Each structure stands twice: as structure tokens, then as C-alpha cells.
């Protein structure tokens, strides 16, 4: 096993200490596994809290800061955080205006955030929840009932975060988050399996010369396996799968996301093919983001997320943001 780690048992704690050292604008509680923007709570502002298993960085801790999340709760690798983390995060960021939980549709995340919402409300915190379920590849998987939550999480957290930053009330921020999720779809492709520190070997078997179409961010199986395809062929398959479900009438935000081990050279080349397919289908592109944002440890591959936007959603997307992984306008 070749990994830049000490021992598997301390991988998450070590990473949190590194985040704290690199980003003094964040308050990082290594022991309790909570990352909070240092100026929280912000008076009169709805707070956004999200979280999930580690191994998907920069999701979610890398999206904590002005214009996006107020706090994030990292679990163990590919393991949901526990309700105590979420309650602690909600208490740390609540200004009295309420807290929105952004939850990816994985069974552990859903159950634990539901429990945390009840506990937080018992402590006087008003909580709303939005479920992200954008993956069109499969309906049910080992980890989910219904569609998986993947790349659209970034769009939800950014756009709803901008609405909260403007001082919009909790019901409106939650409605914006749901609108983004309802208008976003994703499809992912794996060229290699990922390796968790605890296991020390690939999490699934993907023979040389094959790829998995519709892979999940934990290595869950997709629609089918095929012999290796060109970037052009993969873009045709992935974008058509998304458009079959989304059928956008307005311009779209495009996220071409790396799964962790795919170089930017390849991702930009893949983006060129994605843009070609969209142009051929007559889909207008409002903005494009390319890079590693919702990853799966060292998996090679990519995902495509499209989000249909109106003028208001686009304005909120363009609003200033300042987090470790996403920043503009500040």
C-alpha cells in the first residue's frame, strides 16, 4: 500500500490538523470532527451545515466559508458522520435564523441527519433539510434508496449559501436549495477502483482495459461495464444519460468533476467533448467548472453534472464565495 499516511486509524484526524494549519479562517475541532467558519455565528444569517464520509475532499470541509457552508462534519472514510457532530455544528453556527442541513442521499447520512435535526430542534435550533439526489445512473444501490447524491451537492451548497449570505430567511434558502437539486443531474464514470486506507487494496474489481459507466462515489456499481472508450465516446454516453432525464429549457451550469486521480489535462480534454455534445443537442451553457471537487479517494474517472438555471440562480452562483476550494468575487 503506497499512501502518504501514518496509520489508517488516524487518517481523518491527521487531515483535519492539516486543514487547521492551512486555513486559519476556519475553526477546526479535530477531536469532535467539526469544521466551522471562524466568524460563525453570523447575526441574522441562516447557517448551512453539511457533511459526509471523508475521502471525497474538498467536499465538504473545503466548502466552508463566506458564501457557502457555515460548518461541515467529516465522518470516517466513506462513513457517515454521527448525529452528535451535526448537533454540535448546528449549535456553533446558529444565529437564531435557523440552520439548513444539506444531505446527500446515502442511507447513513439520511438517518443521522434526521436524528440530528430532532436533537437540535429539542435544543431550540430551527432546522430545515434538503436531500441531494442527482445521480441518474441507478435508482437504488448498496448505499441508497433512490438516487445517489453526487456532484449537484456543490451547486446546492454554493447557490443556497449565496442566498443565506444575502440574509434570505430559512424557508427561502431551503426552497432555493431544493430548486437547484430538482434541476440538476449527474453521471459518473470510473477508469479505476479506489483504495481505502483501512482496506489497503482496491474496493472493487475493475479489470485492466475496462471502465464502469455510472459509478458511485464510494465505488458502487453503475449501469454497465465496457471495454475502454475514448473521451469522446464517454462524453456522448454520460451527457446523453443526463439529458434524457433533465431535458433543460434554460442554460445550464456544467461541472466536469474529477474523481481524484484524473489529471486536469484529461479533465479539460473531457470538458471539450462535453461541451461538444451540449452544443450538438442545442443546450446553452451559462458557466463551466472543471476540477476535482467531489472525489472518491484515488479513483480515476470523472463525472458530469448539469444544473438548469434561471436568472436568479445564475446570479446566486456568480455571487462572491471564499472557501478553501471555491472562491471568486472576494
PDB file of C-alpha atoms in Angstrom:
ATOM      1  CA  UNK A   1       0.000   0.000   0.000  1.00  0.00           C
ATOM      2  CA  UNK A   2       1.527   3.292  -1.118  1.00  0.00           C
ATOM      3  CA  UNK A   3      -0.211   6.144   0.654  1.00  0.00           C
ATOM      4  CA  UNK A   4       1.000   9.375   2.186  1.00  0.00           C
ATOM      5  CA  UNK A   5      -0.328   8.490   5.641  1.00  0.00           C
ATOM      6  CA  UNK A   6       0.897   7.466   9.081  1.00  0.00           C
ATOM      7  CA  UNK A   7      -1.568   4.731  10.032  1.00  0.00           C
ATOM      8  CA  UNK A   8      -5.107   4.149   8.721  1.00  0.00           C
ATOM      9  CA  UNK A   9      -6.639   4.834  12.135  1.00  0.00           C
ATOM     10  CA  UNK A  10      -5.511   8.484  12.187  1.00  0.00           C
ATOM     11  CA  UNK A  11      -6.042   9.480   8.548  1.00  0.00           C
ATOM     12  CA  UNK A  12      -9.037  11.759   9.198  1.00  0.00           C
ATOM     13  CA  UNK A  13      -7.603  13.357  12.343  1.00  0.00           C
ATOM     14  CA  UNK A  14      -4.285  13.999  10.599  1.00  0.00           C
ATOM     15  CA  UNK A  15      -6.062  15.615   7.657  1.00  0.00           C
ATOM     16  CA  UNK A  16      -8.108  17.829   9.976  1.00  0.00           C
ATOM     17  CA  UNK A  17      -4.958  19.034  11.696  1.00  0.00           C
ATOM     18  CA  UNK A  18      -3.542  19.865   8.282  1.00  0.00           C
ATOM     19  CA  UNK A  19      -6.671  21.775   7.297  1.00  0.00           C
ATOM     20  CA  UNK A  20      -6.462  23.782  10.522  1.00  0.00           C
ATOM     21  CA  UNK A  21      -2.837  24.694   9.837  1.00  0.00           C
ATOM     22  CA  UNK A  22      -3.533  25.686   6.229  1.00  0.00           C
ATOM     23  CA  UNK A  23      -6.740  27.633   6.823  1.00  0.00           C
ATOM     24  CA  UNK A  24      -6.757  29.854   9.912  1.00  0.00           C
ATOM     25  CA  UNK A  25     -10.031  31.363   8.663  1.00  0.00           C
ATOM     26  CA  UNK A  26     -11.654  28.102   9.806  1.00  0.00           C
ATOM     27  CA  UNK A  27     -12.150  26.714  13.298  1.00  0.00           C
ATOM     28  CA  UNK A  28     -11.334  23.010  13.173  1.00  0.00           C
ATOM     29  CA  UNK A  29     -12.334  20.814  16.120  1.00  0.00           C
ATOM     30  CA  UNK A  30     -10.200  17.742  15.467  1.00  0.00           C
ATOM     31  CA  UNK A  31     -11.494  15.741  18.434  1.00  0.00           C
ATOM     32  CA  UNK A  32     -15.190  16.277  17.688  1.00  0.00           C
ATOM     33  CA  UNK A  33     -14.788  16.333  13.894  1.00  0.00           C
ATOM     34  CA  UNK A  34     -16.411  19.676  13.105  1.00  0.00           C
ATOM     35  CA  UNK A  35     -15.178  22.418  10.732  1.00  0.00           C
ATOM     36  CA  UNK A  36     -16.724  25.883  11.227  1.00  0.00           C
ATOM     37  CA  UNK A  37     -16.167  29.254   9.585  1.00  0.00           C
ATOM     38  CA  UNK A  38     -14.353  31.307  12.189  1.00  0.00           C
ATOM     39  CA  UNK A  39     -16.822  34.221  12.166  1.00  0.00           C
ATOM     40  CA  UNK A  40     -19.825  31.987  12.932  1.00  0.00           C
ATOM     41  CA  UNK A  41     -22.483  32.523  14.036  1.00  0.00           C
ATOM     42  CA  UNK A  42     -23.218  35.469  11.751  1.00  0.00           C
ATOM     43  CA  UNK A  43     -26.042  37.606  13.146  1.00  0.00           C
ATOM     44  CA  UNK A  44     -29.311  37.265  11.237  1.00  0.00           C
ATOM     45  CA  UNK A  45     -27.917  34.735   8.773  1.00  0.00           C
ATOM     46  CA  UNK A  46     -29.266  31.254   8.046  1.00  0.00           C
ATOM     47  CA  UNK A  47     -26.489  28.712   8.592  1.00  0.00           C
ATOM     48  CA  UNK A  48     -25.749  25.857   6.195  1.00  0.00           C
ATOM     49  CA  UNK A  49     -24.391  22.584   7.597  1.00  0.00           C
ATOM     50  CA  UNK A  50     -23.401  19.564   5.567  1.00  0.00           C
ATOM     51  CA  UNK A  51     -21.181  16.548   5.948  1.00  0.00           C
ATOM     52  CA  UNK A  52     -20.459  13.014   4.934  1.00  0.00           C
ATOM     53  CA  UNK A  53     -17.757  10.432   4.837  1.00  0.00           C
ATOM     54  CA  UNK A  54     -14.181  11.561   4.346  1.00  0.00           C
ATOM     55  CA  UNK A  55     -12.442  10.635   1.111  1.00  0.00           C
ATOM     56  CA  UNK A  56     -14.486  12.992  -1.086  1.00  0.00           C
ATOM     57  CA  UNK A  57     -12.380  16.110  -0.499  1.00  0.00           C
ATOM     58  CA  UNK A  58     -12.735  19.002  -0.971  1.00  0.00           C
ATOM     59  CA  UNK A  59     -16.370  18.045  -0.279  1.00  0.00           C
ATOM     60  CA  UNK A  60     -17.482  19.151   2.365  1.00  0.00           C
ATOM     61  CA  UNK A  61     -14.858  20.804   4.543  1.00  0.00           C
ATOM     62  CA  UNK A  62     -13.317  22.602   1.586  1.00  0.00           C
ATOM     63  CA  UNK A  63     -16.606  24.407   1.005  1.00  0.00           C
ATOM     64  CA  UNK A  64     -16.835  26.054   4.439  1.00  0.00           C
ATOM     65  CA  UNK A  65     -16.632  29.829   4.342  1.00  0.00           C
ATOM     66  CA  UNK A  66     -18.427  33.031   3.302  1.00  0.00           C
ATOM     67  CA  UNK A  67     -20.909  32.396   0.511  1.00  0.00           C
ATOM     68  CA  UNK A  68     -21.164  28.670   1.072  1.00  0.00           C
ATOM     69  CA  UNK A  69     -21.274  26.369   4.136  1.00  0.00           C
ATOM     70  CA  UNK A  70     -21.190  27.551   7.725  1.00  0.00           C
ATOM     71  CA  UNK A  71     -19.948  24.189   9.003  1.00  0.00           C
ATOM     72  CA  UNK A  72     -19.097  20.673   7.839  1.00  0.00           C
ATOM     73  CA  UNK A  73     -18.980  17.337   9.654  1.00  0.00           C
ATOM     74  CA  UNK A  74     -16.457  14.809   8.298  1.00  0.00           C
ATOM     75  CA  UNK A  75     -17.053  11.155   9.096  1.00  0.00           C
ATOM     76  CA  UNK A  76     -14.562   8.344   8.813  1.00  0.00           C
ATOM     77  CA  UNK A  77     -13.593   7.392   5.263  1.00  0.00           C
ATOM     78  CA  UNK A  78     -16.776   6.613   3.307  1.00  0.00           C
ATOM     79  CA  UNK A  79     -18.722   6.570   6.597  1.00  0.00           C
ATOM     80  CA  UNK A  80     -21.442   8.969   7.687  1.00  0.00           C
ATOM     81  CA  UNK A  81     -20.715  11.433  10.479  1.00  0.00           C
ATOM     82  CA  UNK A  82     -22.667  10.814  13.673  1.00  0.00           C
ATOM     83  CA  UNK A  83     -25.588  12.926  14.948  1.00  0.00           C
ATOM     84  CA  UNK A  84     -23.524  14.417  17.778  1.00  0.00           C
ATOM     85  CA  UNK A  85     -21.231  16.047  15.213  1.00  0.00           C
ATOM     86  CA  UNK A  86     -24.156  17.581  13.372  1.00  0.00           C
ATOM     87  CA  UNK A  87     -25.813  18.859  16.545  1.00  0.00           C
ATOM     88  CA  UNK A  88     -22.521  20.374  17.692  1.00  0.00           C
ATOM     89  CA  UNK A  89     -22.080  22.043  14.294  1.00  0.00           C
ATOM     90  CA  UNK A  90     -25.639  23.407  14.280  1.00  0.00           C
ATOM     91  CA  UNK A  91     -25.216  24.875  17.762  1.00  0.00           C
ATOM     92  CA  UNK A  92     -21.927  26.502  16.779  1.00  0.00           C
ATOM     93  CA  UNK A  93     -23.320  28.309  13.734  1.00  0.00           C
ATOM     94  CA  UNK A  94     -26.954  29.063  14.599  1.00  0.00           C
ATOM     95  CA  UNK A  95     -27.593  32.790  14.977  1.00  0.00           C
ATOM     96  CA  UNK A  96     -31.285  32.324  15.680  1.00  0.00           C
ATOM     97  CA  UNK A  97     -32.218  32.470  11.977  1.00  0.00           C
ATOM     98  CA  UNK A  98     -32.191  28.685  11.611  1.00  0.00           C
ATOM     99  CA  UNK A  99     -29.985  26.003  10.090  1.00  0.00           C
ATOM    100  CA  UNK A 100     -30.278  24.186   6.768  1.00  0.00           C
ATOM    101  CA  UNK A 101     -28.907  20.648   6.637  1.00  0.00           C
ATOM    102  CA  UNK A 102     -27.684  19.675   3.150  1.00  0.00           C
ATOM    103  CA  UNK A 103     -27.827  15.874   3.000  1.00  0.00           C
ATOM    104  CA  UNK A 104     -26.592  13.582   0.228  1.00  0.00           C
ATOM    105  CA  UNK A 105     -28.901  10.635  -0.354  1.00  0.00           C
ATOM    106  CA  UNK A 106     -26.963   7.856   1.353  1.00  0.00           C
ATOM    107  CA  UNK A 107     -28.703   5.784   3.975  1.00  0.00           C
ATOM    108  CA  UNK A 108     -26.335   6.576   6.851  1.00  0.00           C
ATOM    109  CA  UNK A 109     -26.274  10.300   6.104  1.00  0.00           C
ATOM    110  CA  UNK A 110     -30.071  10.492   5.865  1.00  0.00           C
ATOM    111  CA  UNK A 111     -30.686   8.617   9.117  1.00  0.00           C
ATOM    112  CA  UNK A 112     -28.065  10.527  11.089  1.00  0.00           C
ATOM    113  CA  UNK A 113     -29.063  13.961   9.812  1.00  0.00           C
ATOM    114  CA  UNK A 114     -32.725  13.167  10.576  1.00  0.00           C
ATOM    115  CA  UNK A 115     -31.784  12.244  14.136  1.00  0.00           C
ATOM    116  CA  UNK A 116     -29.568  15.311  14.455  1.00  0.00           C
ATOM    117  CA  UNK A 117     -32.390  17.577  13.278  1.00  0.00           C
ATOM    118  CA  UNK A 118     -34.657  16.245  16.011  1.00  0.00           C
ATOM    119  CA  UNK A 119     -31.959  16.679  18.665  1.00  0.00           C
ATOM    120  CA  UNK A 120     -31.082  20.197  17.502  1.00  0.00           C
ATOM    121  CA  UNK A 121     -34.728  21.249  17.495  1.00  0.00           C
ATOM    122  CA  UNK A 122     -35.031  19.914  21.066  1.00  0.00           C
ATOM    123  CA  UNK A 123     -32.266  22.392  21.910  1.00  0.00           C
ATOM    124  CA  UNK A 124     -34.147  25.277  20.306  1.00  0.00           C
ATOM    125  CA  UNK A 125     -32.493  25.332  16.868  1.00  0.00           C
ATOM    126  CA  UNK A 126     -34.857  25.664  13.911  1.00  0.00           C
ATOM    127  CA  UNK A 127     -33.782  23.142  11.266  1.00  0.00           C
ATOM    128  CA  UNK A 128     -34.729  22.548   7.621  1.00  0.00           C
ATOM    129  CA  UNK A 129     -33.308  19.787   5.413  1.00  0.00           C
ATOM    130  CA  UNK A 130     -32.698  19.338   1.715  1.00  0.00           C
ATOM    131  CA  UNK A 131     -31.879  15.966   0.175  1.00  0.00           C
ATOM    132  CA  UNK A 132     -29.491  15.854  -2.785  1.00  0.00           C
ATOM    133  CA  UNK A 133     -30.286  13.002  -5.187  1.00  0.00           C
ATOM    134  CA  UNK A 134     -28.980  13.958  -8.611  1.00  0.00           C
ATOM    135  CA  UNK A 135     -27.324  10.776  -9.936  1.00  0.00           C
ATOM    136  CA  UNK A 136     -29.199   9.382 -12.954  1.00  0.00           C
ATOM    137  CA  UNK A 137     -27.068   6.252 -13.289  1.00  0.00           C
ATOM    138  CA  UNK A 138     -29.046   3.966 -10.975  1.00  0.00           C
ATOM    139  CA  UNK A 139     -32.214   4.239  -8.907  1.00  0.00           C
ATOM    140  CA  UNK A 140     -31.130   2.136  -5.929  1.00  0.00           C
ATOM    141  CA  UNK A 141     -27.716   0.968  -4.738  1.00  0.00           C
ATOM    142  CA  UNK A 142     -25.941  -0.653  -1.833  1.00  0.00           C
ATOM    143  CA  UNK A 143     -25.860   2.737  -0.101  1.00  0.00           C
ATOM    144  CA  UNK A 144     -29.176   4.321  -1.073  1.00  0.00           C
ATOM    145  CA  UNK A 145     -32.892   4.046  -1.510  1.00  0.00           C
ATOM    146  CA  UNK A 146     -33.487   6.122  -4.610  1.00  0.00           C
ATOM    147  CA  UNK A 147     -30.903   8.151  -6.449  1.00  0.00           C
ATOM    148  CA  UNK A 148     -27.466   8.874  -5.041  1.00  0.00           C
ATOM    149  CA  UNK A 149     -26.323  12.370  -4.130  1.00  0.00           C
ATOM    150  CA  UNK A 150     -23.180  13.396  -6.011  1.00  0.00           C
ATOM    151  CA  UNK A 151     -21.940  16.437  -7.951  1.00  0.00           C
ATOM    152  CA  UNK A 152     -25.078  18.551  -7.541  1.00  0.00           C
ATOM    153  CA  UNK A 153     -24.122  18.890  -3.869  1.00  0.00           C
ATOM    154  CA  UNK A 154     -21.634  21.561  -4.910  1.00  0.00           C
ATOM    155  CA  UNK A 155     -24.292  23.533  -6.789  1.00  0.00           C
ATOM    156  CA  UNK A 156     -26.748  23.257  -3.877  1.00  0.00           C
ATOM    157  CA  UNK A 157     -24.203  24.377  -1.292  1.00  0.00           C
ATOM    158  CA  UNK A 158     -22.932  27.288  -3.408  1.00  0.00           C
ATOM    159  CA  UNK A 159     -26.265  28.681  -4.564  1.00  0.00           C
ATOM    160  CA  UNK A 160     -28.131  28.179  -1.284  1.00  0.00           C
ATOM    161  CA  UNK A 161     -25.069  29.517   0.532  1.00  0.00           C
ATOM    162  CA  UNK A 162     -25.257  32.713  -1.505  1.00  0.00           C
ATOM    163  CA  UNK A 163     -28.952  33.095  -0.676  1.00  0.00           C
ATOM    164  CA  UNK A 164     -28.162  32.697   3.025  1.00  0.00           C
ATOM    165  CA  UNK A 165     -25.294  35.193   2.777  1.00  0.00           C
ATOM    166  CA  UNK A 166     -27.782  37.776   1.487  1.00  0.00           C
ATOM    167  CA  UNK A 167     -29.912  37.307   4.605  1.00  0.00           C
ATOM    168  CA  UNK A 168     -32.770  35.404   2.978  1.00  0.00           C
ATOM    169  CA  UNK A 169     -34.971  33.531   5.511  1.00  0.00           C
ATOM    170  CA  UNK A 170     -34.707  29.801   6.174  1.00  0.00           C
ATOM    171  CA  UNK A 171     -37.762  28.775   4.154  1.00  0.00           C
ATOM    172  CA  UNK A 172     -36.475  30.675   1.123  1.00  0.00           C
ATOM    173  CA  UNK A 173     -32.930  29.300   1.421  1.00  0.00           C
ATOM    174  CA  UNK A 174     -34.340  25.773   1.670  1.00  0.00           C
ATOM    175  CA  UNK A 175     -36.580  26.381  -1.350  1.00  0.00           C
ATOM    176  CA  UNK A 176     -33.611  27.596  -3.396  1.00  0.00           C
ATOM    177  CA  UNK A 177     -31.621  24.514  -2.391  1.00  0.00           C
ATOM    178  CA  UNK A 178     -34.457  22.210  -3.464  1.00  0.00           C
ATOM    179  CA  UNK A 179     -34.878  24.101  -6.729  1.00  0.00           C
ATOM    180  CA  UNK A 180     -31.201  23.553  -7.529  1.00  0.00           C
ATOM    181  CA  UNK A 181     -31.403  19.859  -6.714  1.00  0.00           C
ATOM    182  CA  UNK A 182     -34.578  19.436  -8.773  1.00  0.00           C
ATOM    183  CA  UNK A 183     -32.826  20.987 -11.771  1.00  0.00           C
ATOM    184  CA  UNK A 184     -29.514  19.097 -11.515  1.00  0.00           C
ATOM    185  CA  UNK A 185     -28.459  15.668 -12.785  1.00  0.00           C
ATOM    186  CA  UNK A 186     -25.139  13.793 -12.730  1.00  0.00           C
ATOM    187  CA  UNK A 187     -23.447  10.774 -14.285  1.00  0.00           C
ATOM    188  CA  UNK A 188     -20.033   9.345 -13.328  1.00  0.00           C
ATOM    189  CA  UNK A 189     -17.501   7.042 -14.959  1.00  0.00           C
ATOM    190  CA  UNK A 190     -14.686   5.086 -13.272  1.00  0.00           C
ATOM    191  CA  UNK A 191     -11.474   4.129 -15.053  1.00  0.00           C
ATOM    192  CA  UNK A 192     -10.011   2.500 -11.940  1.00  0.00           C
ATOM    193  CA  UNK A 193     -11.115   1.497  -8.458  1.00  0.00           C
ATOM    194  CA  UNK A 194     -10.265   3.482  -5.336  1.00  0.00           C
ATOM    195  CA  UNK A 195      -8.337   2.201  -2.318  1.00  0.00           C
ATOM    196  CA  UNK A 196      -9.410   2.995   1.234  1.00  0.00           C
ATOM    197  CA  UNK A 197      -6.659   3.325   3.860  1.00  0.00           C
ATOM    198  CA  UNK A 198      -8.283   0.702   6.081  1.00  0.00           C
ATOM    199  CA  UNK A 199      -8.550  -1.909   3.323  1.00  0.00           C
ATOM    200  CA  UNK A 200      -5.283  -1.152   1.588  1.00  0.00           C
ATOM    201  CA  UNK A 201      -6.451  -2.641  -1.701  1.00  0.00           C
ATOM    202  CA  UNK A 202      -8.969  -1.684  -4.421  1.00  0.00           C
ATOM    203  CA  UNK A 203     -12.545  -1.556  -3.150  1.00  0.00           C
ATOM    204  CA  UNK A 204     -13.880  -3.350  -6.230  1.00  0.00           C
ATOM    205  CA  UNK A 205     -12.527  -5.328  -9.150  1.00  0.00           C
ATOM    206  CA  UNK A 206     -12.229  -3.418 -12.417  1.00  0.00           C
ATOM    207  CA  UNK A 207     -10.093  -5.422 -14.856  1.00  0.00           C
ATOM    208  CA  UNK A 208      -7.483  -3.630 -16.973  1.00  0.00           C
ATOM    209  CA  UNK A 209      -8.939  -2.296 -20.193  1.00  0.00           C
ATOM    210  CA  UNK A 210     -12.462  -1.880 -18.802  1.00  0.00           C
ATOM    211  CA  UNK A 211     -14.430   1.010 -17.341  1.00  0.00           C
ATOM    212  CA  UNK A 212     -17.588   1.319 -15.219  1.00  0.00           C
ATOM    213  CA  UNK A 213     -20.347   3.570 -16.543  1.00  0.00           C
ATOM    214  CA  UNK A 214     -22.492   5.169 -13.851  1.00  0.00           C
ATOM    215  CA  UNK A 215     -20.174   4.546 -10.897  1.00  0.00           C
ATOM    216  CA  UNK A 216     -20.978   5.953  -7.450  1.00  0.00           C
ATOM    217  CA  UNK A 217     -18.561   7.987  -5.361  1.00  0.00           C
ATOM    218  CA  UNK A 218     -17.978   5.057  -2.986  1.00  0.00           C
ATOM    219  CA  UNK A 219     -17.320   2.606  -5.802  1.00  0.00           C
ATOM    220  CA  UNK A 220     -20.920   1.412  -6.014  1.00  0.00           C
ATOM    221  CA  UNK A 221     -21.615  -0.334  -9.322  1.00  0.00           C
ATOM    222  CA  UNK A 222     -23.129   1.589 -12.194  1.00  0.00           C
ATOM    223  CA  UNK A 223     -25.161   0.690 -15.252  1.00  0.00           C
ATOM    224  CA  UNK A 224     -22.646  -1.482 -17.067  1.00  0.00           C
ATOM    225  CA  UNK A 225     -19.022  -2.279 -17.774  1.00  0.00           C
ATOM    226  CA  UNK A 226     -17.496  -1.840 -21.194  1.00  0.00           C
ATOM    227  CA  UNK A 227     -14.096  -2.049 -22.833  1.00  0.00           C
ATOM    228  CA  UNK A 228     -12.179   1.218 -22.514  1.00  0.00           C
ATOM    229  CA  UNK A 229     -13.742   4.057 -24.510  1.00  0.00           C
ATOM    230  CA  UNK A 230     -12.345   7.330 -25.843  1.00  0.00           C
ATOM    231  CA  UNK A 231     -13.055  10.645 -24.129  1.00  0.00           C
ATOM    232  CA  UNK A 232     -15.412  11.473 -26.989  1.00  0.00           C
ATOM    233  CA  UNK A 233     -17.368   8.234 -26.545  1.00  0.00           C
ATOM    234  CA  UNK A 234     -17.593   8.632 -22.761  1.00  0.00           C
ATOM    235  CA  UNK A 235     -18.873  12.201 -23.122  1.00  0.00           C
ATOM    236  CA  UNK A 236     -21.505  11.057 -25.609  1.00  0.00           C
ATOM    237  CA  UNK A 237     -22.732   8.371 -23.204  1.00  0.00           C
ATOM    238  CA  UNK A 238     -22.616  10.458 -19.995  1.00  0.00           C
ATOM    239  CA  UNK A 239     -24.156  13.652 -21.343  1.00  0.00           C
ATOM    240  CA  UNK A 240     -26.907  11.806 -23.194  1.00  0.00           C
ATOM    241  CA  UNK A 241     -27.747   9.931 -19.971  1.00  0.00           C
ATOM    242  CA  UNK A 242     -28.098  13.235 -18.124  1.00  0.00           C
ATOM    243  CA  UNK A 243     -30.086  14.961 -20.863  1.00  0.00           C
ATOM    244  CA  UNK A 244     -32.501  12.056 -21.182  1.00  0.00           C
ATOM    245  CA  UNK A 245     -33.563  12.831 -17.623  1.00  0.00           C
ATOM    246  CA  UNK A 246     -33.089  16.605 -17.353  1.00  0.00           C
ATOM    247  CA  UNK A 247     -34.241  17.991 -20.758  1.00  0.00           C
ATOM    248  CA  UNK A 248     -33.207  21.582 -19.917  1.00  0.00           C
ATOM    249  CA  UNK A 249     -35.017  24.533 -21.460  1.00  0.00           C
ATOM    250  CA  UNK A 250     -32.780  27.156 -19.830  1.00  0.00           C
ATOM    251  CA  UNK A 251     -28.981  27.484 -19.871  1.00  0.00           C
ATOM    252  CA  UNK A 252     -27.051  25.101 -17.636  1.00  0.00           C
ATOM    253  CA  UNK A 253     -24.174  25.176 -15.210  1.00  0.00           C
ATOM    254  CA  UNK A 254     -21.652  22.478 -16.117  1.00  0.00           C
ATOM    255  CA  UNK A 255     -19.441  20.670 -13.606  1.00  0.00           C
ATOM    256  CA  UNK A 256     -16.807  18.376 -15.082  1.00  0.00           C
ATOM    257  CA  UNK A 257     -15.567  16.754 -11.914  1.00  0.00           C
ATOM    258  CA  UNK A 258     -12.520  14.570 -11.376  1.00  0.00           C
ATOM    259  CA  UNK A 259     -12.846  11.523  -9.135  1.00  0.00           C
ATOM    260  CA  UNK A 260      -9.448  12.098  -7.525  1.00  0.00           C
ATOM    261  CA  UNK A 261      -6.767  10.565  -9.757  1.00  0.00           C
ATOM    262  CA  UNK A 262      -7.521  12.038 -13.174  1.00  0.00           C
ATOM    263  CA  UNK A 263      -5.143  14.838 -14.247  1.00  0.00           C
ATOM    264  CA  UNK A 264      -6.517  18.229 -15.201  1.00  0.00           C
ATOM    265  CA  UNK A 265      -5.081  17.744 -18.701  1.00  0.00           C
ATOM    266  CA  UNK A 266      -7.523  14.863 -19.184  1.00  0.00           C
ATOM    267  CA  UNK A 267     -10.404  16.660 -17.459  1.00  0.00           C
ATOM    268  CA  UNK A 268     -10.094  19.700 -19.712  1.00  0.00           C
ATOM    269  CA  UNK A 269      -9.968  17.450 -22.753  1.00  0.00           C
ATOM    270  CA  UNK A 270     -13.061  15.659 -21.486  1.00  0.00           C
ATOM    271  CA  UNK A 271     -14.745  19.022 -20.926  1.00  0.00           C
ATOM    272  CA  UNK A 272     -14.162  19.875 -24.588  1.00  0.00           C
ATOM    273  CA  UNK A 273     -16.095  16.743 -25.529  1.00  0.00           C
ATOM    274  CA  UNK A 274     -18.865  17.502 -23.021  1.00  0.00           C
ATOM    275  CA  UNK A 275     -19.243  20.988 -24.491  1.00  0.00           C
ATOM    276  CA  UNK A 276     -19.373  19.481 -27.996  1.00  0.00           C
ATOM    277  CA  UNK A 277     -22.254  17.188 -27.058  1.00  0.00           C
ATOM    278  CA  UNK A 278     -24.162  20.024 -25.391  1.00  0.00           C
ATOM    279  CA  UNK A 279     -23.711  22.222 -28.471  1.00  0.00           C
ATOM    280  CA  UNK A 280     -24.918  19.394 -30.718  1.00  0.00           C
ATOM    281  CA  UNK A 281     -28.009  18.999 -28.530  1.00  0.00           C
ATOM    282  CA  UNK A 282     -28.685  22.754 -28.541  1.00  0.00           C
ATOM    283  CA  UNK A 283     -28.093  23.194 -24.800  1.00  0.00           C
ATOM    284  CA  UNK A 284     -26.817  26.651 -23.842  1.00  0.00           C
ATOM    285  CA  UNK A 285     -24.001  26.743 -21.268  1.00  0.00           C
ATOM    286  CA  UNK A 286     -24.035  29.561 -18.720  1.00  0.00           C
ATOM    287  CA  UNK A 287     -20.930  28.640 -16.669  1.00  0.00           C
ATOM    288  CA  UNK A 288     -18.437  25.766 -16.519  1.00  0.00           C
ATOM    289  CA  UNK A 289     -16.359  24.467 -13.622  1.00  0.00           C
ATOM    290  CA  UNK A 290     -13.618  21.869 -14.168  1.00  0.00           C
ATOM    291  CA  UNK A 291     -11.597  20.160 -11.438  1.00  0.00           C
ATOM    292  CA  UNK A 292     -11.601  17.754  -8.505  1.00  0.00           C
ATOM    293  CA  UNK A 293     -14.482  18.761  -6.249  1.00  0.00           C
ATOM    294  CA  UNK A 294     -16.472  15.621  -5.323  1.00  0.00           C
ATOM    295  CA  UNK A 295     -13.863  12.889  -5.323  1.00  0.00           C
ATOM    296  CA  UNK A 296     -13.501   9.248  -4.417  1.00  0.00           C
ATOM    297  CA  UNK A 297     -10.019   8.980  -2.907  1.00  0.00           C
ATOM    298  CA  UNK A 298      -7.671   7.842  -5.699  1.00  0.00           C
ATOM    299  CA  UNK A 299     -10.271   6.714  -8.220  1.00  0.00           C
ATOM    300  CA  UNK A 300      -9.524   7.587 -11.833  1.00  0.00           C
ATOM    301  CA  UNK A 301     -12.520   8.846 -13.741  1.00  0.00           C
ATOM    302  CA  UNK A 302     -14.886  11.780 -13.978  1.00  0.00           C
ATOM    303  CA  UNK A 303     -18.482  12.846 -13.560  1.00  0.00           C
ATOM    304  CA  UNK A 304     -20.650  15.343 -15.392  1.00  0.00           C
ATOM    305  CA  UNK A 305     -23.255  17.432 -13.586  1.00  0.00           C
ATOM    306  CA  UNK A 306     -25.647  19.788 -15.337  1.00  0.00           C
ATOM    307  CA  UNK A 307     -27.874  22.248 -13.488  1.00  0.00           C
ATOM    308  CA  UNK A 308     -30.551  24.219 -15.310  1.00  0.00           C
ATOM    309  CA  UNK A 309     -30.599  27.824 -14.060  1.00  0.00           C
ATOM    310  CA  UNK A 310     -32.775  30.886 -14.384  1.00  0.00           C
ATOM    311  CA  UNK A 311     -31.503  34.457 -13.927  1.00  0.00           C
ATOM    312  CA  UNK A 312     -31.854  34.303 -10.134  1.00  0.00           C
ATOM    313  CA  UNK A 313     -29.993  31.011  -9.718  1.00  0.00           C
ATOM    314  CA  UNK A 314     -27.247  32.226 -12.033  1.00  0.00           C
ATOM    315  CA  UNK A 315     -26.948  35.455 -10.039  1.00  0.00           C
ATOM    316  CA  UNK A 316     -26.554  33.445  -6.843  1.00  0.00           C
ATOM    317  CA  UNK A 317     -23.983  31.168  -8.499  1.00  0.00           C
ATOM    318  CA  UNK A 318     -21.948  34.232  -9.511  1.00  0.00           C
ATOM    319  CA  UNK A 319     -22.176  35.783  -6.026  1.00  0.00           C
ATOM    320  CA  UNK A 320     -18.895  36.044  -4.092  1.00  0.00           C
ATOM    321  CA  UNK A 321     -17.584  32.962  -2.315  1.00  0.00           C
ATOM    322  CA  UNK A 322     -14.460  32.414  -0.234  1.00  0.00           C
ATOM    323  CA  UNK A 323     -13.726  28.844   0.831  1.00  0.00           C
ATOM    324  CA  UNK A 324     -10.582  26.710   0.646  1.00  0.00           C
ATOM    325  CA  UNK A 325     -11.751  25.003  -2.564  1.00  0.00           C
ATOM    326  CA  UNK A 326     -14.024  27.533  -4.255  1.00  0.00           C
ATOM    327  CA  UNK A 327     -13.533  31.286  -4.355  1.00  0.00           C
ATOM    328  CA  UNK A 328     -14.322  34.216  -6.581  1.00  0.00           C
ATOM    329  CA  UNK A 329     -15.573  37.781  -6.273  1.00  0.00           C
ATOM    330  CA  UNK A 330     -13.800  38.476  -2.978  1.00  0.00           C
TER     331      UNK A 330
END
